[in-house]
Tab-separated table of C-alpha atoms in Angstrom:
chain	number	residue	atom	x	y	z
A	4	UNK	CA	-27.880	15.426	-7.351
A	5	UNK	CA	-25.277	13.644	-5.255
A	6	UNK	CA	-25.111	14.157	-1.531
A	7	UNK	CA	-21.742	15.365	-0.254
A	8	UNK	CA	-21.203	14.521	3.401
A	9	UNK	CA	-19.176	16.894	5.581
A	10	UNK	CA	-19.293	17.267	9.407
A	11	UNK	CA	-19.908	15.451	11.730
A	12	UNK	CA	-17.650	13.033	9.818
A	13	UNK	CA	-14.834	15.532	10.301
A	14	UNK	CA	-13.599	15.286	13.903
A	15	UNK	CA	-11.233	18.268	13.633
A	16	UNK	CA	-12.931	21.648	13.251
A	17	UNK	CA	-11.540	24.158	10.711
A	18	UNK	CA	-10.038	26.414	13.392
A	19	UNK	CA	-8.138	23.535	14.991
A	20	UNK	CA	-6.998	22.349	11.573
A	21	UNK	CA	-5.723	25.828	10.719
A	22	UNK	CA	-3.798	26.043	13.980
A	23	UNK	CA	-2.295	22.591	13.393
A	24	UNK	CA	-1.309	23.499	9.851
A	25	UNK	CA	0.380	26.661	11.103
A	26	UNK	CA	2.352	24.640	13.642
A	27	UNK	CA	3.423	22.175	10.931
A	28	UNK	CA	4.603	25.009	8.710
A	29	UNK	CA	6.626	26.535	11.540
A	30	UNK	CA	8.325	23.179	12.162
A	31	UNK	CA	9.129	22.788	8.473
A	32	UNK	CA	10.547	26.298	8.113
A	33	UNK	CA	12.652	25.933	11.260
A	34	UNK	CA	13.978	22.570	10.082
A	35	UNK	CA	14.834	23.937	6.638
A	36	UNK	CA	16.655	26.905	8.178
A	37	UNK	CA	18.733	24.710	10.487
A	38	UNK	CA	19.129	21.727	8.149
A	39	UNK	CA	17.483	19.466	10.732
A	40	UNK	CA	15.829	16.403	9.157
A	41	UNK	CA	12.215	15.627	10.041
A	42	UNK	CA	10.836	12.128	10.508
A	43	UNK	CA	7.213	12.398	9.322
A	44	UNK	CA	5.047	10.062	11.390
A	45	UNK	CA	1.437	8.968	11.462
A	46	UNK	CA	0.400	5.930	13.458
A	47	UNK	CA	3.905	4.412	13.113
A	48	UNK	CA	2.433	1.061	12.043
A	49	UNK	CA	4.793	0.917	9.036
A	50	UNK	CA	7.842	2.516	10.592
A	51	UNK	CA	9.847	-0.673	10.026
A	52	UNK	CA	9.246	-0.446	6.258
A	53	UNK	CA	12.117	1.065	4.293
A	54	UNK	CA	15.418	2.330	5.617
A	55	UNK	CA	15.633	3.476	9.234
A	56	UNK	CA	14.335	7.085	9.208
A	57	UNK	CA	16.425	10.020	10.386
A	58	UNK	CA	15.411	13.206	12.161
A	59	UNK	CA	13.091	14.712	14.704
A	60	UNK	CA	9.527	13.332	14.750
A	61	UNK	CA	6.801	15.337	13.019
A	62	UNK	CA	3.556	13.798	14.287
A	63	UNK	CA	0.704	14.204	11.795
A	64	UNK	CA	-2.030	12.489	13.803
A	65	UNK	CA	-3.537	15.759	15.003
A	66	UNK	CA	-4.147	16.910	11.419
A	67	UNK	CA	-7.113	14.644	10.916
A	68	UNK	CA	-10.747	14.454	9.883
A	69	UNK	CA	-12.847	13.529	6.862
A	70	UNK	CA	-13.290	16.750	4.917
A	71	UNK	CA	-15.949	15.500	2.492
A	72	UNK	CA	-17.415	12.268	1.195
A	73	UNK	CA	-19.588	11.966	-1.892
A	74	UNK	CA	-20.886	8.375	-2.070
A	75	UNK	CA	-22.586	8.968	-5.426
A	76	UNK	CA	-19.366	10.214	-7.008
A	77	UNK	CA	-17.292	7.580	-5.181
A	78	UNK	CA	-14.819	10.100	-3.735
A	79	UNK	CA	-13.675	10.684	-0.168
A	80	UNK	CA	-11.380	13.522	0.924
A	81	UNK	CA	-9.653	13.441	4.293
A	82	UNK	CA	-6.671	14.889	6.116
A	83	UNK	CA	-3.563	12.749	6.262
A	84	UNK	CA	-3.725	12.036	10.010
A	85	UNK	CA	-7.216	10.538	9.790
A	86	UNK	CA	-7.258	6.956	11.119
A	87	UNK	CA	-7.596	4.462	8.288
A	88	UNK	CA	-10.180	2.586	10.362
A	89	UNK	CA	-12.347	5.714	10.455
A	90	UNK	CA	-12.149	6.058	6.683
A	91	UNK	CA	-13.149	2.441	6.143
A	92	UNK	CA	-15.963	2.651	8.690
A	93	UNK	CA	-17.461	5.685	6.930
A	94	UNK	CA	-17.253	3.889	3.591
A	95	UNK	CA	-18.769	0.685	4.992
A	96	UNK	CA	-21.876	2.594	6.099
A	97	UNK	CA	-22.467	3.367	2.418
A	98	UNK	CA	-21.494	-0.066	1.144
A	99	UNK	CA	-18.176	1.109	-0.270
A	100	UNK	CA	-14.498	0.222	0.170
A	101	UNK	CA	-10.928	1.278	-0.516
A	102	UNK	CA	-10.509	-1.096	-3.479
A	103	UNK	CA	-6.780	-1.752	-3.045
A	104	UNK	CA	-7.243	-3.182	0.462
A	105	UNK	CA	-4.446	-1.265	2.229
A	106	UNK	CA	-2.840	-3.164	5.109
A	107	UNK	CA	-3.090	-1.469	8.502
A	108	UNK	CA	-0.440	-3.396	10.455
A	109	UNK	CA	-1.967	-1.925	13.612
A	110	UNK	CA	-5.029	0.000	14.856
A	111	UNK	CA	-3.362	3.427	14.625
A	112	UNK	CA	-2.730	3.363	10.860
A	113	UNK	CA	-3.534	6.644	9.096
A	114	UNK	CA	-4.625	7.605	5.596
A	115	UNK	CA	-1.393	9.521	5.018
A	116	UNK	CA	0.702	6.531	6.016
A	117	UNK	CA	-1.385	4.288	3.786
A	118	UNK	CA	-0.677	6.419	0.703
A	119	UNK	CA	2.924	7.234	1.625
A	120	UNK	CA	3.742	3.522	1.954
A	121	UNK	CA	1.847	2.637	-1.212
A	122	UNK	CA	1.095	-0.899	-0.025
A	123	UNK	CA	-1.897	-2.921	-1.173
A	124	UNK	CA	-3.627	-6.186	-0.342
A	125	UNK	CA	-4.789	-9.245	-2.307
A	126	UNK	CA	-7.114	-7.259	-4.590
A	127	UNK	CA	-4.193	-5.225	-6.033
A	128	UNK	CA	-3.633	-7.015	-9.402
A	129	UNK	CA	-7.325	-6.939	-10.246
A	130	UNK	CA	-8.255	-3.334	-9.386
A	131	UNK	CA	-5.026	-1.354	-9.055
A	132	UNK	CA	-2.581	0.094	-6.530
A	133	UNK	CA	-3.064	3.050	-4.142
A	134	UNK	CA	-1.520	5.403	-6.715
A	135	UNK	CA	-4.299	4.480	-9.156
A	136	UNK	CA	-6.960	5.790	-6.759
A	137	UNK	CA	-5.321	9.023	-5.582
A	138	UNK	CA	-7.295	11.726	-7.400
A	139	UNK	CA	-5.786	14.711	-5.625
A	140	UNK	CA	-3.370	15.646	-2.889
A	141	UNK	CA	-2.448	18.645	-0.792
A	142	UNK	CA	1.193	18.611	0.294
A	143	UNK	CA	3.563	20.982	2.092
A	144	UNK	CA	6.972	21.275	0.479
A	145	UNK	CA	10.320	21.940	2.129
A	146	UNK	CA	9.751	25.697	1.949
A	147	UNK	CA	6.502	25.592	3.914
A	148	UNK	CA	4.349	26.146	0.830
A	149	UNK	CA	1.021	24.316	0.570
A	150	UNK	CA	0.668	22.834	-2.922
A	151	UNK	CA	-2.483	21.387	-4.493
A	152	UNK	CA	-2.340	18.631	-7.097
A	153	UNK	CA	-5.124	16.892	-8.993
A	154	UNK	CA	-8.712	17.176	-7.821
A	155	UNK	CA	-11.704	15.053	-6.917
A	156	UNK	CA	-12.601	13.592	-10.309
A	157	UNK	CA	-10.710	11.324	-12.705
A	158	UNK	CA	-11.002	13.796	-15.608
A	159	UNK	CA	-9.242	16.527	-13.637
A	160	UNK	CA	-5.714	15.724	-14.792
A	161	UNK	CA	-3.948	18.938	-13.805
A	162	UNK	CA	-1.100	17.740	-11.616
A	163	UNK	CA	-2.608	14.261	-11.484
A	164	UNK	CA	0.696	12.477	-12.060
A	165	UNK	CA	2.241	14.311	-9.096
A	166	UNK	CA	-0.551	13.007	-6.888
A	167	UNK	CA	0.262	9.478	-8.039
A	168	UNK	CA	3.973	10.071	-7.495
A	169	UNK	CA	3.363	10.780	-3.810
A	170	UNK	CA	2.007	7.246	-3.342
A	171	UNK	CA	4.877	5.054	-2.224
A	172	UNK	CA	7.287	7.972	-1.735
A	173	UNK	CA	7.483	7.266	2.032
A	174	UNK	CA	7.267	10.966	2.830
A	175	UNK	CA	10.476	11.878	1.012
A	176	UNK	CA	8.835	14.524	-1.197
A	177	UNK	CA	6.831	16.485	1.339
A	178	UNK	CA	4.299	16.436	4.136
A	179	UNK	CA	1.026	14.901	2.963
A	180	UNK	CA	-1.790	17.068	4.303
A	181	UNK	CA	-4.957	16.009	2.514
A	182	UNK	CA	-5.931	13.303	0.034
A	183	UNK	CA	-8.867	12.687	-2.288
A	184	UNK	CA	-9.350	8.975	-2.931
A	185	UNK	CA	-11.517	7.159	-5.447
A	186	UNK	CA	-13.558	4.416	-3.773
A	187	UNK	CA	-15.693	1.578	-5.142
A	188	UNK	CA	-18.847	-0.289	-4.099
A	189	UNK	CA	-18.407	-3.488	-2.113
A	190	UNK	CA	-18.753	-6.610	-4.267
A	191	UNK	CA	-22.323	-7.893	-4.293
A	192	UNK	CA	-21.086	-11.404	-3.563
A	193	UNK	CA	-17.819	-13.204	-2.862
A	194	UNK	CA	-16.616	-16.791	-2.872
A	195	UNK	CA	-13.301	-18.511	-2.214
A	196	UNK	CA	-12.166	-21.757	-3.808
A	197	UNK	CA	-9.174	-23.941	-2.942
A	198	UNK	CA	-7.165	-26.305	-5.118
A	199	UNK	CA	-4.455	-28.772	-4.110
A	200	UNK	CA	-1.675	-27.955	-6.594
A	201	UNK	CA	2.133	-27.923	-6.611
A	202	UNK	CA	3.730	-24.500	-7.064
A	203	UNK	CA	4.525	-24.718	-10.784
A	204	UNK	CA	1.065	-25.990	-11.691
A	205	UNK	CA	-0.602	-23.372	-9.472
A	206	UNK	CA	1.272	-20.553	-11.247
A	207	UNK	CA	0.257	-21.910	-14.651
A	208	UNK	CA	-3.376	-22.361	-13.590
A	209	UNK	CA	-3.895	-18.915	-12.059
A	210	UNK	CA	-2.354	-17.270	-15.128
A	211	UNK	CA	-4.640	-19.289	-17.372
A	212	UNK	CA	-7.654	-18.115	-15.372
A	213	UNK	CA	-6.385	-14.539	-15.404
A	214	UNK	CA	-6.707	-14.550	-19.186
A	215	UNK	CA	-10.375	-15.530	-18.984
A	216	UNK	CA	-13.435	-13.376	-18.145
A	217	UNK	CA	-13.611	-14.551	-14.538
A	218	UNK	CA	-14.398	-12.263	-11.540
A	219	UNK	CA	-11.030	-12.824	-9.837
A	220	UNK	CA	-10.389	-10.724	-6.717
A	221	UNK	CA	-7.372	-12.422	-5.167
A	222	UNK	CA	-5.132	-15.452	-5.314
A	223	UNK	CA	-2.541	-17.010	-3.043
A	224	UNK	CA	-0.479	-20.197	-3.059
A	225	UNK	CA	1.243	-21.673	-0.022
A	226	UNK	CA	2.222	-25.155	1.080
A	227	UNK	CA	0.634	-26.941	-1.865
A	228	UNK	CA	-2.714	-25.105	-1.801
A	229	UNK	CA	-3.933	-22.453	-4.248
A	230	UNK	CA	-6.701	-20.197	-2.891
A	231	UNK	CA	-8.717	-18.070	-5.319
A	232	UNK	CA	-11.201	-15.357	-4.362
A	233	UNK	CA	-14.071	-14.358	-6.650
A	234	UNK	CA	-16.051	-11.150	-6.295
A	235	UNK	CA	-18.885	-9.461	-8.174
A	236	UNK	CA	-22.390	-10.341	-9.291
A	237	UNK	CA	-23.782	-13.552	-7.817
A	238	UNK	CA	-24.543	-14.962	-11.276
A	239	UNK	CA	-20.966	-14.351	-12.435
A	240	UNK	CA	-19.582	-16.062	-9.340
A	241	UNK	CA	-21.860	-19.066	-9.764
A	242	UNK	CA	-20.770	-19.410	-13.392
A	243	UNK	CA	-17.102	-19.125	-12.444
A	244	UNK	CA	-17.421	-21.729	-9.716
A	245	UNK	CA	-18.971	-24.126	-12.177
A	246	UNK	CA	-16.162	-23.582	-14.690
A	247	UNK	CA	-13.275	-23.670	-12.195
A	248	UNK	CA	-14.280	-26.412	-9.776
A	249	UNK	CA	-12.287	-26.542	-6.565
A	250	UNK	CA	-13.311	-26.826	-2.942
A	251	UNK	CA	-15.526	-24.001	-1.620
A	252	UNK	CA	-14.422	-22.291	1.587
A	253	UNK	CA	-16.755	-21.150	4.354
A	254	UNK	CA	-17.347	-17.371	4.178
A	255	UNK	CA	-16.023	-16.639	7.677
A	256	UNK	CA	-12.946	-18.789	7.152
A	257	UNK	CA	-12.352	-17.144	3.773
A	258	UNK	CA	-12.609	-13.635	5.243
A	259	UNK	CA	-10.135	-14.562	7.973
A	260	UNK	CA	-7.721	-16.023	5.418
A	261	UNK	CA	-7.642	-12.993	3.095
A	262	UNK	CA	-7.427	-10.649	6.067
A	263	UNK	CA	-4.440	-12.631	7.363
A	264	UNK	CA	-2.658	-12.078	4.049
A	265	UNK	CA	-3.511	-8.390	4.012
A	266	UNK	CA	-2.261	-7.827	7.575
A	267	UNK	CA	0.475	-10.488	7.486
A	268	UNK	CA	-0.933	-12.399	10.438
A	269	UNK	CA	-0.902	-15.606	8.392
A	270	UNK	CA	1.290	-18.298	9.922
A	271	UNK	CA	3.730	-18.009	7.007
A	272	UNK	CA	4.808	-14.554	8.146
A	273	UNK	CA	5.588	-15.636	11.689
A	274	UNK	CA	5.592	-12.738	14.131
A	275	UNK	CA	3.744	-9.571	13.177
A	276	UNK	CA	5.764	-7.088	11.091
A	277	UNK	CA	5.950	-4.546	13.881
A	278	UNK	CA	7.406	-6.749	16.593
A	279	UNK	CA	10.934	-7.818	17.392
A	280	UNK	CA	13.474	-9.484	15.188
A	281	UNK	CA	12.784	-12.376	12.898
A	282	UNK	CA	13.886	-14.073	9.729
A	283	UNK	CA	14.397	-11.766	6.730
A	284	UNK	CA	11.240	-11.524	4.651
A	285	UNK	CA	11.786	-10.674	0.988
A	286	UNK	CA	9.134	-9.481	-1.440
A	287	UNK	CA	9.945	-10.278	-5.059
A	288	UNK	CA	8.040	-8.513	-7.820
A	289	UNK	CA	8.309	-10.602	-10.986
A	290	UNK	CA	6.338	-11.270	-14.190
A	291	UNK	CA	3.340	-13.373	-13.102
A	292	UNK	CA	4.183	-16.286	-15.399
A	293	UNK	CA	7.654	-16.699	-13.870
A	294	UNK	CA	8.218	-20.377	-12.938
A	295	UNK	CA	9.164	-21.323	-9.359
A	296	UNK	CA	12.318	-19.434	-8.391
A	297	UNK	CA	13.702	-21.856	-5.816
A	298	UNK	CA	12.895	-24.947	-3.847
A	299	UNK	CA	13.266	-25.678	-0.161
A	300	UNK	CA	12.841	-22.175	1.274
A	301	UNK	CA	9.538	-21.003	2.693
A	302	UNK	CA	7.485	-19.155	0.055
A	303	UNK	CA	4.034	-17.661	-0.408
A	304	UNK	CA	2.809	-16.460	-3.794
A	305	UNK	CA	0.188	-13.761	-4.383
A	306	UNK	CA	-1.116	-11.491	-7.128
A	307	UNK	CA	-1.440	-14.205	-9.756
A	308	UNK	CA	2.236	-15.076	-9.454
A	309	UNK	CA	3.534	-11.488	-9.577
A	310	UNK	CA	4.332	-11.189	-5.866
A	311	UNK	CA	6.547	-13.822	-4.242
A	312	UNK	CA	7.142	-13.711	-0.497
A	313	UNK	CA	10.324	-15.509	0.423
A	314	UNK	CA	11.875	-16.339	3.793
A	315	UNK	CA	15.426	-17.414	3.051
A	316	UNK	CA	19.000	-17.182	4.369
A	317	UNK	CA	20.203	-16.090	0.902
A	318	UNK	CA	22.104	-12.795	0.800
A	319	UNK	CA	20.694	-9.582	-0.678
A	320	UNK	CA	23.024	-9.946	-3.656
A	321	UNK	CA	21.811	-13.477	-4.345
A	322	UNK	CA	18.128	-12.577	-3.953
A	323	UNK	CA	18.365	-9.544	-6.228
A	324	UNK	CA	20.297	-11.500	-8.852
A	325	UNK	CA	17.546	-14.136	-8.904
A	326	UNK	CA	14.849	-11.474	-9.298
A	327	UNK	CA	16.755	-9.531	-11.948
A	328	UNK	CA	17.351	-12.681	-13.989
A	329	UNK	CA	13.598	-13.007	-14.607
A	330	UNK	CA	12.969	-9.280	-15.126
A	331	UNK	CA	11.901	-8.426	-11.581
A	332	UNK	CA	13.222	-6.809	-8.430
A	333	UNK	CA	13.428	-7.630	-4.728
A	334	UNK	CA	12.635	-5.667	-1.556
A	335	UNK	CA	13.801	-6.542	1.947
A	336	UNK	CA	10.321	-6.136	3.394
A	337	UNK	CA	11.146	-6.618	7.044
A	338	UNK	CA	13.892	-7.804	9.366
A	339	UNK	CA	17.363	-8.637	8.144
A	340	UNK	CA	20.421	-6.502	7.404
A	341	UNK	CA	19.450	-3.240	5.703
A	342	UNK	CA	23.028	-2.210	4.938
A	343	UNK	CA	22.694	-3.502	1.361
A	344	UNK	CA	19.573	-1.392	0.870
A	345	UNK	CA	15.920	-2.215	1.380
A	346	UNK	CA	14.824	-1.377	-2.163
A	347	UNK	CA	16.485	-2.298	-5.426
A	348	UNK	CA	18.328	0.734	-6.744
A	349	UNK	CA	16.579	2.030	-9.902
A	350	UNK	CA	18.494	2.519	-13.168
A	351	UNK	CA	20.807	5.539	-13.116
A	352	UNK	CA	18.663	7.654	-15.448
A	353	UNK	CA	15.476	6.999	-13.484
A	354	UNK	CA	17.266	7.579	-10.176
A	355	UNK	CA	18.538	10.937	-11.453
A	356	UNK	CA	14.998	11.995	-12.360
A	357	UNK	CA	13.823	11.052	-8.886
A	358	UNK	CA	16.587	13.105	-7.323
A	359	UNK	CA	15.595	16.165	-9.368
A	360	UNK	CA	11.959	15.798	-8.345
A	361	UNK	CA	12.994	15.482	-4.702
A	362	UNK	CA	15.212	18.553	-5.023
A	363	UNK	CA	12.281	20.556	-6.389
A	364	UNK	CA	10.007	19.570	-3.503
A	365	UNK	CA	12.554	19.471	-0.704
A	366	UNK	CA	15.679	21.498	-1.556
A	367	UNK	CA	17.068	21.210	1.978
A	368	UNK	CA	16.408	17.444	2.112
A	369	UNK	CA	14.699	17.562	5.475
A	370	UNK	CA	11.844	15.104	4.844
A	371	UNK	CA	12.357	11.447	5.798
A	372	UNK	CA	15.986	11.640	4.791
A	373	UNK	CA	17.400	8.323	3.455
A	374	UNK	CA	14.059	6.521	3.983
A	375	UNK	CA	14.116	5.145	0.433
A	376	UNK	CA	17.808	4.956	-0.408
A	377	UNK	CA	20.983	5.541	1.603
């Protein structure tokens, strides 16, 4: 029988949680009645991401606490305001992790903000995105109703797609209250290898390896160097190292490198995402086998070639035309002029579906108004 862990992991008692939930509902109902937009906030570590939010702040940090954690079933359930660091610390005690390596971008990051932003780290192409690990969600809609979607097991599919839809919605559908997340064991062993390769050859090589039974857990190319992370059984890693070659990287140095990509503290990104002004940073999502898109501008490639970070003076129109030409899209990740839109506008039919879903959840349009699209 699996052991489900409850308090003392939960640092908000049920009575306090009930009072907080009541206060949130009152704010939502008052906002809906007056048409006042609400700016849903957690730790504000990703506030710069997306369009500039409108409305009065609705602070979710007081609605916090790990509700339950079943290490045997690989499921953790926590309130949205729970610090992400607390979640990861509880998992680490049991040798488990959030597989998609969500970036924090600051010590106050919360679980709700992690899922609402839908961002993932270097492990993303090999294990999945945040939406792939959201088993269930509790959300308050624009009428103050508390809705439950999904559950705590993969086979419980009732409402499961709605739970996934909330990931990356940036709070535009409702107030995330509670989330059940699938977790995974930490890899038994890890190793990082480096290869001196030009961009085109690096893209070809990592895609060739991606088609082989190798324990890949991350890849990145920058400034003529391809770094590849392996993770899994020690025997599998040893076999992969023998087949791939490359220069091994010290474990501490490797951890620092992958963490710098996850949190964007790597020198390529310049100043941290949450500080000041800087050069526009574009994130291009393209088919992984796409050849180099340009020469001369500063670039960093991740996710086996599928994610291209680009610091360039090119206009939004030029960047999006380049991405669209190869079957991808471009996001103004941080800095720069947001008047042309942060995210690429979806096709009309898909955009219309999104609008109908938003109307069903938030008929008064009070939640994070214009955060995705102006």
